[in-house]
């Protein structure tokens, strides 16, 4: 387990921390504040939900293509090149969103690009860590995840204050600037230590090989499949609860800055799991950690739903300490434990697809409709129920032999 056994490479740890940190900085701008940005442009609740669904559906398509391509063409700098291209395209997408008015058709194309770049990048960044691990590189992966959470936390606070002074749309300018820094970090990342034999063997894999198909993985690795279902319902509940979370703040008299503070507390709560994942994995199985993630996500949704004040909403985000924080850091170890080495990029990508492509796209599509038909409280109640379903799949993981 990288960063747990053997001598840790400080240089690689520092570089990978920088990669995770800069990614989550640009993601904070490109994900956390999308709803208020679109609201300022005049989009309605249903339109915002549909645009988010389009974004996450594009994740399904592009994540699958990238997974197959990267697993079958594992060049030493392949993932670096893919990340660089995706980051460049994301800059054009952010600029287009900055310039667009309330044209729904234009926004659809922009959000397809967002899903294919900003959202898909997280799986590629994680896949690079697995390739390092599988080739004997020793680095502190937990520290990198903690760095990402810390960067997201401070970015959300800073962006919230920035938006209160300069408007939500100006956040996209900061996203473009941070993406340039991310690209510089990508260039500096170490190549993966593939041997010539491995590269030659990878080139001989046939596109029709069943061992590399999605169906084979889903049928022959049931615990991994159950974890994908945990991820689907985790993300559905989380997305229903957070897509219009800013509305919950404003309903209680809060501002965009208060919303940013809530994201700050949420992100800080992710750090303990990232730093102490080794100790957690010694005390609990990965199946138990998946179960805990569902329980805490449900509790966090309940805290948002029943919070009487802005302060209690902010404090309720601390329940993230056992929620998606476990998903973020444990997923790569679940892939490493349950799937063969040749499918690691695909394995991480499928988890990202389950979270963003399936769970979040469905939830995002219906979030605006549910808001308009059942009100904000009804939307929050439904998010709790959906989150609770993930708990049952976590139990199934624990009971499956």
Short mmCIF file of N, CA and C in Angstrom, two decimals, residues 4-172:
data_model
loop_
_atom_site.label_atom_id
_atom_site.label_comp_id
_atom_site.label_asym_id
_atom_site.label_seq_id
_atom_site.Cartn_x
_atom_site.Cartn_y
_atom_site.Cartn_z
N UNK A 4 2.31 3.42 2.93
CA UNK A 4 2.12 2.70 4.18
C UNK A 4 3.29 1.75 4.43
N UNK A 5 3.83 1.12 3.37
CA UNK A 5 4.91 0.17 3.49
C UNK A 5 6.12 0.69 2.73
N UNK A 6 7.32 0.42 3.26
CA UNK A 6 8.52 0.85 2.57
C UNK A 6 8.82 2.31 2.80
N UNK A 7 9.88 2.74 2.14
CA UNK A 7 10.33 4.11 2.29
C UNK A 7 9.53 5.04 1.39
N UNK A 8 8.97 6.07 1.98
CA UNK A 8 8.15 7.02 1.22
C UNK A 8 9.04 7.95 0.41
N UNK A 9 8.70 8.14 -0.85
CA UNK A 9 9.41 9.08 -1.72
C UNK A 9 8.82 10.47 -1.51
N UNK A 10 9.57 11.32 -0.84
CA UNK A 10 9.05 12.65 -0.52
C UNK A 10 8.80 13.49 -1.77
N UNK A 11 9.71 13.37 -2.74
CA UNK A 11 9.54 14.15 -3.97
C UNK A 11 8.27 13.80 -4.71
N UNK A 12 7.99 12.49 -4.85
CA UNK A 12 6.77 12.07 -5.53
C UNK A 12 5.54 12.45 -4.72
N UNK A 13 5.64 12.32 -3.39
CA UNK A 13 4.51 12.72 -2.53
C UNK A 13 4.20 14.19 -2.72
N UNK A 14 5.22 15.02 -2.74
CA UNK A 14 5.02 16.46 -2.91
C UNK A 14 4.39 16.77 -4.27
N UNK A 15 4.88 16.11 -5.31
CA UNK A 15 4.34 16.35 -6.65
C UNK A 15 2.88 15.91 -6.74
N UNK A 16 2.59 14.72 -6.17
CA UNK A 16 1.23 14.23 -6.27
C UNK A 16 0.27 15.04 -5.39
N UNK A 17 0.76 15.52 -4.26
CA UNK A 17 -0.05 16.44 -3.44
C UNK A 17 -0.38 17.70 -4.23
N UNK A 18 0.61 18.22 -4.96
CA UNK A 18 0.39 19.41 -5.78
C UNK A 18 -0.62 19.15 -6.88
N UNK A 19 -0.56 17.94 -7.46
CA UNK A 19 -1.51 17.58 -8.52
C UNK A 19 -2.93 17.52 -7.97
N UNK A 20 -3.11 16.82 -6.84
CA UNK A 20 -4.45 16.74 -6.24
C UNK A 20 -4.92 18.13 -5.78
N UNK A 21 -4.01 18.90 -5.20
CA UNK A 21 -4.38 20.22 -4.70
C UNK A 21 -4.85 21.15 -5.79
N UNK A 22 -4.08 21.24 -6.88
CA UNK A 22 -4.47 22.14 -7.96
C UNK A 22 -5.72 21.65 -8.68
N UNK A 23 -5.87 20.32 -8.77
CA UNK A 23 -7.10 19.83 -9.39
C UNK A 23 -8.33 20.26 -8.59
N UNK A 24 -8.29 20.08 -7.27
CA UNK A 24 -9.46 20.40 -6.46
C UNK A 24 -9.66 21.90 -6.31
N UNK A 25 -8.63 22.68 -6.54
CA UNK A 25 -8.82 24.13 -6.62
C UNK A 25 -9.65 24.49 -7.85
N UNK A 26 -9.28 23.94 -9.00
CA UNK A 26 -10.04 24.26 -10.21
C UNK A 26 -11.43 23.62 -10.16
N UNK A 27 -11.53 22.45 -9.49
CA UNK A 27 -12.84 21.80 -9.37
C UNK A 27 -13.79 22.60 -8.49
N UNK A 28 -13.24 23.24 -7.45
CA UNK A 28 -14.08 24.07 -6.57
C UNK A 28 -14.77 25.16 -7.37
N UNK A 29 -14.00 25.77 -8.27
CA UNK A 29 -14.58 26.82 -9.11
C UNK A 29 -15.52 26.23 -10.16
N UNK A 30 -15.15 25.06 -10.70
CA UNK A 30 -15.92 24.48 -11.80
C UNK A 30 -17.07 23.60 -11.38
N UNK A 31 -17.19 23.29 -10.08
CA UNK A 31 -18.28 22.43 -9.62
C UNK A 31 -19.13 23.07 -8.52
N UNK A 32 -18.48 23.53 -7.46
CA UNK A 32 -19.21 23.95 -6.27
C UNK A 32 -20.12 25.15 -6.50
N UNK A 33 -19.75 26.04 -7.43
CA UNK A 33 -20.49 27.29 -7.59
C UNK A 33 -21.26 27.36 -8.92
N UNK A 34 -21.43 26.20 -9.57
CA UNK A 34 -22.14 26.19 -10.84
C UNK A 34 -23.58 26.65 -10.70
N UNK A 35 -24.29 26.20 -9.65
CA UNK A 35 -25.69 26.59 -9.49
C UNK A 35 -25.87 28.11 -9.35
N UNK A 36 -25.15 28.78 -8.42
CA UNK A 36 -25.33 30.23 -8.35
C UNK A 36 -24.88 30.96 -9.62
N UNK A 37 -23.88 30.43 -10.33
CA UNK A 37 -23.45 31.05 -11.59
C UNK A 37 -24.59 31.00 -12.60
N UNK A 38 -25.22 29.84 -12.73
CA UNK A 38 -26.34 29.70 -13.67
C UNK A 38 -27.56 30.50 -13.24
N UNK A 39 -27.79 30.57 -11.93
CA UNK A 39 -28.92 31.36 -11.45
C UNK A 39 -28.73 32.83 -11.80
N UNK A 40 -27.52 33.33 -11.68
CA UNK A 40 -27.23 34.72 -12.03
C UNK A 40 -27.43 34.98 -13.52
N UNK A 41 -27.25 33.95 -14.34
CA UNK A 41 -27.43 34.10 -15.79
C UNK A 41 -28.89 33.99 -16.22
N UNK A 42 -29.77 33.69 -15.25
CA UNK A 42 -31.19 33.66 -15.54
C UNK A 42 -31.77 32.28 -15.81
N UNK A 43 -31.01 31.22 -15.57
CA UNK A 43 -31.54 29.88 -15.77
C UNK A 43 -32.44 29.49 -14.61
N UNK A 44 -33.53 28.77 -14.92
CA UNK A 44 -34.45 28.32 -13.90
C UNK A 44 -34.01 27.01 -13.27
N UNK A 45 -34.75 26.57 -12.24
CA UNK A 45 -34.37 25.38 -11.50
C UNK A 45 -34.35 24.13 -12.39
N UNK A 46 -35.37 23.96 -13.22
CA UNK A 46 -35.42 22.78 -14.09
C UNK A 46 -34.28 22.82 -15.10
N UNK A 47 -34.01 23.98 -15.67
CA UNK A 47 -32.91 24.09 -16.63
C UNK A 47 -31.57 23.77 -15.99
N UNK A 48 -31.37 24.24 -14.77
CA UNK A 48 -30.12 23.96 -14.06
C UNK A 48 -29.97 22.46 -13.82
N UNK A 49 -31.07 21.83 -13.43
CA UNK A 49 -31.03 20.38 -13.22
C UNK A 49 -30.71 19.64 -14.50
N UNK A 50 -31.32 20.04 -15.60
CA UNK A 50 -31.07 19.37 -16.88
C UNK A 50 -29.64 19.60 -17.36
N UNK A 51 -29.13 20.80 -17.19
CA UNK A 51 -27.75 21.06 -17.59
C UNK A 51 -26.77 20.22 -16.78
N UNK A 52 -27.03 20.09 -15.49
CA UNK A 52 -26.18 19.24 -14.66
C UNK A 52 -26.26 17.79 -15.12
N UNK A 53 -27.47 17.35 -15.50
CA UNK A 53 -27.64 15.98 -15.99
C UNK A 53 -26.86 15.76 -17.27
N UNK A 54 -26.91 16.74 -18.17
CA UNK A 54 -26.14 16.65 -19.42
C UNK A 54 -24.65 16.52 -19.12
N UNK A 55 -24.19 17.30 -18.18
CA UNK A 55 -22.77 17.25 -17.79
C UNK A 55 -22.39 15.86 -17.30
N UNK A 56 -23.21 15.30 -16.43
CA UNK A 56 -22.87 14.00 -15.86
C UNK A 56 -23.06 12.86 -16.87
N UNK A 57 -24.00 13.02 -17.80
CA UNK A 57 -24.14 12.01 -18.85
C UNK A 57 -22.91 12.00 -19.75
N UNK A 58 -22.34 13.15 -19.99
CA UNK A 58 -21.12 13.20 -20.80
C UNK A 58 -19.97 12.49 -20.09
N UNK A 59 -20.03 12.47 -18.74
CA UNK A 59 -19.02 11.74 -17.98
C UNK A 59 -19.08 10.26 -18.33
N UNK A 60 -20.31 9.70 -18.43
CA UNK A 60 -20.47 8.28 -18.75
C UNK A 60 -19.76 7.95 -20.06
N UNK A 61 -20.01 8.76 -21.09
CA UNK A 61 -19.46 8.48 -22.41
C UNK A 61 -17.95 8.66 -22.42
N UNK A 62 -17.48 9.82 -22.01
CA UNK A 62 -16.06 10.12 -22.13
C UNK A 62 -15.22 9.32 -21.13
N UNK A 63 -15.77 9.04 -19.93
CA UNK A 63 -15.02 8.26 -18.95
C UNK A 63 -14.79 6.85 -19.46
N UNK A 64 -15.80 6.26 -20.09
CA UNK A 64 -15.66 4.91 -20.63
C UNK A 64 -14.63 4.86 -21.74
N UNK A 65 -14.67 5.84 -22.63
CA UNK A 65 -13.71 5.89 -23.73
C UNK A 65 -12.29 6.06 -23.19
N UNK A 66 -12.12 6.98 -22.25
CA UNK A 66 -10.79 7.22 -21.67
C UNK A 66 -10.26 5.99 -20.94
N UNK A 67 -11.14 5.29 -20.23
CA UNK A 67 -10.72 4.11 -19.48
C UNK A 67 -10.17 3.03 -20.40
N UNK A 68 -10.90 2.74 -21.46
CA UNK A 68 -10.46 1.72 -22.41
C UNK A 68 -9.15 2.15 -23.08
N UNK A 69 -9.09 3.39 -23.49
CA UNK A 69 -7.89 3.89 -24.17
C UNK A 69 -6.66 3.82 -23.27
N UNK A 70 -6.78 4.28 -22.03
CA UNK A 70 -5.62 4.34 -21.14
C UNK A 70 -5.17 2.95 -20.69
N UNK A 71 -6.13 2.02 -20.49
CA UNK A 71 -5.75 0.67 -20.09
C UNK A 71 -5.05 -0.08 -21.22
N UNK A 72 -5.42 0.21 -22.47
CA UNK A 72 -4.85 -0.52 -23.60
C UNK A 72 -3.62 0.17 -24.19
N UNK A 73 -3.39 1.40 -23.80
CA UNK A 73 -2.22 2.14 -24.29
C UNK A 73 -1.49 2.79 -23.11
N UNK A 74 -0.87 1.97 -22.25
CA UNK A 74 -0.30 2.49 -21.00
C UNK A 74 1.10 3.07 -21.14
N UNK A 75 1.28 4.02 -22.03
CA UNK A 75 2.60 4.63 -22.18
C UNK A 75 3.05 5.35 -20.92
N UNK A 76 4.36 5.54 -20.81
CA UNK A 76 4.91 6.13 -19.59
C UNK A 76 4.32 7.50 -19.27
N UNK A 77 3.98 8.26 -20.30
CA UNK A 77 3.43 9.60 -20.08
C UNK A 77 2.00 9.72 -20.61
N UNK A 78 1.32 8.56 -20.80
CA UNK A 78 0.00 8.57 -21.42
C UNK A 78 -1.00 9.37 -20.59
N UNK A 79 -1.08 9.09 -19.30
CA UNK A 79 -2.05 9.80 -18.47
C UNK A 79 -1.72 11.27 -18.35
N UNK A 80 -0.44 11.61 -18.35
CA UNK A 80 -0.05 13.02 -18.31
C UNK A 80 -0.56 13.75 -19.55
N UNK A 81 -0.40 13.11 -20.70
CA UNK A 81 -0.85 13.73 -21.94
C UNK A 81 -2.37 13.91 -21.95
N UNK A 82 -3.08 12.87 -21.48
CA UNK A 82 -4.54 12.94 -21.43
C UNK A 82 -4.99 14.07 -20.50
N UNK A 83 -4.36 14.18 -19.33
CA UNK A 83 -4.71 15.25 -18.39
C UNK A 83 -4.44 16.63 -18.97
N UNK A 84 -3.34 16.76 -19.68
CA UNK A 84 -3.00 18.05 -20.27
C UNK A 84 -4.02 18.50 -21.31
N UNK A 85 -4.42 17.57 -22.16
CA UNK A 85 -5.42 17.89 -23.19
C UNK A 85 -6.76 18.24 -22.55
N UNK A 86 -7.18 17.44 -21.56
CA UNK A 86 -8.46 17.69 -20.89
C UNK A 86 -8.46 19.05 -20.20
N UNK A 87 -7.35 19.38 -19.55
CA UNK A 87 -7.26 20.68 -18.87
C UNK A 87 -7.36 21.83 -19.86
N UNK A 88 -6.71 21.68 -21.00
CA UNK A 88 -6.75 22.74 -22.02
C UNK A 88 -8.18 22.94 -22.53
N UNK A 89 -8.87 21.85 -22.80
CA UNK A 89 -10.25 21.95 -23.27
C UNK A 89 -11.14 22.58 -22.19
N UNK A 90 -10.86 22.27 -20.92
CA UNK A 90 -11.67 22.82 -19.84
C UNK A 90 -11.54 24.35 -19.75
N UNK A 91 -10.39 24.87 -20.14
CA UNK A 91 -10.21 26.33 -20.15
C UNK A 91 -11.16 26.97 -21.17
N UNK A 92 -11.24 26.36 -22.34
CA UNK A 92 -12.15 26.88 -23.37
C UNK A 92 -13.61 26.74 -22.91
N UNK A 93 -13.92 25.65 -22.20
CA UNK A 93 -15.28 25.47 -21.70
C UNK A 93 -15.62 26.53 -20.67
N UNK A 94 -14.69 26.83 -19.76
CA UNK A 94 -14.91 27.84 -18.73
C UNK A 94 -15.09 29.22 -19.35
N UNK A 95 -14.27 29.52 -20.37
CA UNK A 95 -14.39 30.82 -21.04
C UNK A 95 -15.74 30.94 -21.75
N UNK A 96 -16.17 29.84 -22.38
CA UNK A 96 -17.46 29.85 -23.07
C UNK A 96 -18.60 30.07 -22.09
N UNK A 97 -18.51 29.43 -20.93
CA UNK A 97 -19.55 29.61 -19.91
C UNK A 97 -19.53 31.04 -19.37
N UNK A 98 -18.35 31.60 -19.24
CA UNK A 98 -18.21 32.98 -18.77
C UNK A 98 -18.91 33.96 -19.73
N UNK A 99 -18.81 33.68 -21.03
CA UNK A 99 -19.33 34.59 -22.04
C UNK A 99 -20.81 34.35 -22.37
N UNK A 100 -21.32 33.14 -22.13
CA UNK A 100 -22.67 32.82 -22.57
C UNK A 100 -23.71 33.58 -21.74
N UNK A 101 -24.85 33.85 -22.38
CA UNK A 101 -25.96 34.48 -21.66
C UNK A 101 -26.85 33.36 -21.12
N UNK A 102 -28.17 33.50 -21.22
CA UNK A 102 -29.05 32.44 -20.73
C UNK A 102 -29.56 31.56 -21.87
N UNK A 103 -28.71 31.36 -22.89
CA UNK A 103 -29.06 30.48 -24.00
C UNK A 103 -28.90 29.02 -23.56
N UNK A 104 -30.01 28.30 -23.47
CA UNK A 104 -29.96 26.92 -22.98
C UNK A 104 -29.22 26.01 -23.95
N UNK A 105 -29.43 26.19 -25.25
CA UNK A 105 -28.78 25.34 -26.25
C UNK A 105 -27.26 25.48 -26.18
N UNK A 106 -26.77 26.71 -26.11
CA UNK A 106 -25.32 26.91 -25.99
C UNK A 106 -24.79 26.29 -24.70
N UNK A 107 -25.55 26.46 -23.64
CA UNK A 107 -25.11 25.93 -22.34
C UNK A 107 -25.01 24.41 -22.36
N UNK A 108 -25.88 23.75 -23.12
CA UNK A 108 -25.83 22.29 -23.22
C UNK A 108 -24.47 21.83 -23.75
N UNK A 109 -24.02 22.46 -24.83
CA UNK A 109 -22.72 22.08 -25.41
C UNK A 109 -21.57 22.40 -24.45
N UNK A 110 -21.69 23.50 -23.75
CA UNK A 110 -20.65 23.86 -22.78
C UNK A 110 -20.59 22.83 -21.66
N UNK A 111 -21.73 22.37 -21.20
CA UNK A 111 -21.75 21.41 -20.09
C UNK A 111 -21.33 20.01 -20.52
N UNK A 112 -21.51 19.68 -21.80
CA UNK A 112 -20.93 18.44 -22.31
C UNK A 112 -19.41 18.49 -22.18
N UNK A 113 -18.84 19.64 -22.55
CA UNK A 113 -17.38 19.81 -22.44
C UNK A 113 -16.93 19.80 -20.99
N UNK A 114 -17.73 20.40 -20.11
CA UNK A 114 -17.40 20.41 -18.67
C UNK A 114 -17.34 18.98 -18.13
N UNK A 115 -18.35 18.18 -18.47
CA UNK A 115 -18.36 16.81 -17.99
C UNK A 115 -17.19 16.00 -18.50
N UNK A 116 -16.83 16.23 -19.76
CA UNK A 116 -15.74 15.48 -20.38
C UNK A 116 -14.37 15.89 -19.87
N UNK A 117 -14.28 17.03 -19.22
CA UNK A 117 -12.97 17.53 -18.79
C UNK A 117 -12.88 17.68 -17.27
N UNK A 118 -13.52 18.68 -16.73
CA UNK A 118 -13.40 18.98 -15.29
C UNK A 118 -13.81 17.77 -14.45
N UNK A 119 -14.95 17.15 -14.78
CA UNK A 119 -15.44 16.03 -13.97
C UNK A 119 -14.65 14.74 -14.23
N UNK A 120 -14.28 14.49 -15.47
CA UNK A 120 -13.55 13.27 -15.79
C UNK A 120 -12.11 13.30 -15.28
N UNK A 121 -11.57 14.48 -15.09
CA UNK A 121 -10.17 14.59 -14.66
C UNK A 121 -9.89 13.90 -13.33
N UNK A 122 -10.87 13.89 -12.43
CA UNK A 122 -10.62 13.33 -11.10
C UNK A 122 -10.23 11.86 -11.18
N UNK A 123 -10.90 11.09 -12.06
CA UNK A 123 -10.58 9.66 -12.20
C UNK A 123 -9.19 9.46 -12.80
N UNK A 124 -8.81 10.32 -13.73
CA UNK A 124 -7.48 10.19 -14.35
C UNK A 124 -6.38 10.52 -13.35
N UNK A 125 -6.63 11.54 -12.53
CA UNK A 125 -5.67 11.89 -11.48
C UNK A 125 -5.50 10.73 -10.50
N UNK A 126 -6.60 10.09 -10.10
CA UNK A 126 -6.53 8.94 -9.20
C UNK A 126 -5.87 7.74 -9.87
N UNK A 127 -6.14 7.55 -11.16
CA UNK A 127 -5.56 6.42 -11.87
C UNK A 127 -4.04 6.52 -11.93
N UNK A 128 -3.54 7.73 -12.01
CA UNK A 128 -2.10 7.91 -12.02
C UNK A 128 -1.49 7.41 -10.71
N UNK A 129 -2.18 7.64 -9.59
CA UNK A 129 -1.67 7.16 -8.31
C UNK A 129 -1.61 5.64 -8.28
N UNK A 130 -2.63 4.98 -8.85
CA UNK A 130 -2.64 3.52 -8.89
C UNK A 130 -1.52 2.98 -9.77
N UNK A 131 -1.25 3.66 -10.85
CA UNK A 131 -0.15 3.20 -11.71
C UNK A 131 1.19 3.33 -10.98
N UNK A 132 1.36 4.41 -10.22
CA UNK A 132 2.57 4.53 -9.40
C UNK A 132 2.65 3.37 -8.40
N UNK A 133 1.54 3.12 -7.68
CA UNK A 133 1.52 2.05 -6.68
C UNK A 133 1.86 0.70 -7.29
N UNK A 134 1.24 0.40 -8.43
CA UNK A 134 1.44 -0.91 -9.05
C UNK A 134 2.82 -1.08 -9.66
N UNK A 135 3.58 -0.01 -9.74
CA UNK A 135 4.94 -0.09 -10.27
C UNK A 135 5.98 0.23 -9.20
N UNK A 136 5.58 0.01 -7.95
CA UNK A 136 6.55 0.04 -6.87
C UNK A 136 6.91 1.40 -6.31
N UNK A 137 6.22 2.45 -6.74
CA UNK A 137 6.53 3.77 -6.21
C UNK A 137 5.84 3.93 -4.85
N UNK A 138 6.57 4.45 -3.89
CA UNK A 138 6.06 4.60 -2.53
C UNK A 138 5.84 6.09 -2.22
N UNK A 139 4.58 6.45 -2.00
CA UNK A 139 4.28 7.83 -1.64
C UNK A 139 3.06 7.84 -0.73
N UNK A 140 2.85 8.94 -0.05
CA UNK A 140 1.78 9.06 0.95
C UNK A 140 0.51 9.53 0.24
N UNK A 141 -0.30 8.56 -0.23
CA UNK A 141 -1.50 8.89 -0.96
C UNK A 141 -2.50 9.65 -0.09
N UNK A 142 -2.62 9.24 1.17
CA UNK A 142 -3.56 9.92 2.07
C UNK A 142 -3.28 11.40 2.21
N UNK A 143 -1.98 11.76 2.23
CA UNK A 143 -1.61 13.18 2.33
C UNK A 143 -2.09 13.94 1.10
N UNK A 144 -2.05 13.29 -0.05
CA UNK A 144 -2.49 13.97 -1.28
C UNK A 144 -3.99 14.23 -1.26
N UNK A 145 -4.76 13.26 -0.75
CA UNK A 145 -6.20 13.45 -0.65
C UNK A 145 -6.53 14.54 0.37
N UNK A 146 -5.75 14.56 1.46
CA UNK A 146 -5.95 15.62 2.46
C UNK A 146 -5.63 16.98 1.86
N UNK A 147 -4.60 17.03 1.03
CA UNK A 147 -4.25 18.29 0.36
C UNK A 147 -5.38 18.75 -0.55
N UNK A 148 -5.97 17.79 -1.28
CA UNK A 148 -7.09 18.13 -2.15
C UNK A 148 -8.27 18.68 -1.37
N UNK A 149 -8.59 18.04 -0.26
CA UNK A 149 -9.71 18.51 0.57
C UNK A 149 -9.41 19.89 1.16
N UNK A 150 -8.18 20.09 1.59
CA UNK A 150 -7.80 21.38 2.16
C UNK A 150 -7.89 22.49 1.12
N UNK A 151 -7.43 22.20 -0.08
CA UNK A 151 -7.50 23.20 -1.16
C UNK A 151 -8.94 23.51 -1.53
N UNK A 152 -9.78 22.47 -1.58
CA UNK A 152 -11.21 22.69 -1.85
C UNK A 152 -11.82 23.56 -0.76
N UNK A 153 -11.45 23.27 0.50
CA UNK A 153 -12.01 23.99 1.64
C UNK A 153 -11.71 25.48 1.55
N UNK A 154 -10.45 25.83 1.43
CA UNK A 154 -10.08 27.24 1.40
C UNK A 154 -10.54 27.91 0.11
N UNK A 155 -10.57 27.14 -0.98
CA UNK A 155 -11.07 27.70 -2.24
C UNK A 155 -12.53 28.09 -2.12
N UNK A 156 -13.34 27.23 -1.48
CA UNK A 156 -14.77 27.53 -1.34
C UNK A 156 -15.01 28.78 -0.50
N UNK A 157 -14.24 28.92 0.57
CA UNK A 157 -14.38 30.14 1.39
C UNK A 157 -13.97 31.36 0.58
N UNK A 158 -12.80 31.26 -0.05
CA UNK A 158 -12.30 32.39 -0.84
C UNK A 158 -13.20 32.73 -2.00
N UNK A 159 -13.70 31.71 -2.69
CA UNK A 159 -14.58 31.96 -3.84
C UNK A 159 -15.92 32.53 -3.40
N UNK A 160 -16.41 32.10 -2.24
CA UNK A 160 -17.66 32.66 -1.73
C UNK A 160 -17.53 34.14 -1.43
N UNK A 161 -16.43 34.52 -0.77
CA UNK A 161 -16.18 35.94 -0.48
C UNK A 161 -15.97 36.72 -1.77
N UNK A 162 -15.20 36.10 -2.69
CA UNK A 162 -14.93 36.73 -3.99
C UNK A 162 -16.23 36.99 -4.74
N UNK A 163 -17.14 35.99 -4.72
CA UNK A 163 -18.41 36.13 -5.44
C UNK A 163 -19.28 37.22 -4.83
N UNK A 164 -19.25 37.36 -3.52
CA UNK A 164 -20.03 38.41 -2.87
C UNK A 164 -19.59 39.80 -3.32
N UNK A 165 -18.32 39.96 -3.68
CA UNK A 165 -17.78 41.26 -4.09
C UNK A 165 -17.80 41.48 -5.60
N UNK A 166 -17.52 40.42 -6.36
CA UNK A 166 -17.35 40.60 -7.80
C UNK A 166 -18.36 39.84 -8.65
N UNK A 167 -19.26 39.10 -8.02
CA UNK A 167 -20.27 38.36 -8.76
C UNK A 167 -19.84 36.92 -9.00
N UNK A 168 -20.81 36.05 -9.13
CA UNK A 168 -20.51 34.62 -9.30
C UNK A 168 -19.82 34.31 -10.62
N UNK A 169 -20.17 35.03 -11.67
CA UNK A 169 -19.60 34.73 -12.99
C UNK A 169 -18.08 34.92 -13.02
N UNK A 170 -17.57 35.83 -12.21
CA UNK A 170 -16.13 36.10 -12.19
C UNK A 170 -15.34 34.91 -11.65
N UNK A 171 -16.00 33.99 -10.96
CA UNK A 171 -15.33 32.79 -10.46
C UNK A 171 -14.71 31.99 -11.61
N UNK A 172 -15.34 32.03 -12.77
CA UNK A 172 -14.85 31.27 -13.92
C UNK A 172 -13.48 31.77 -14.38
#
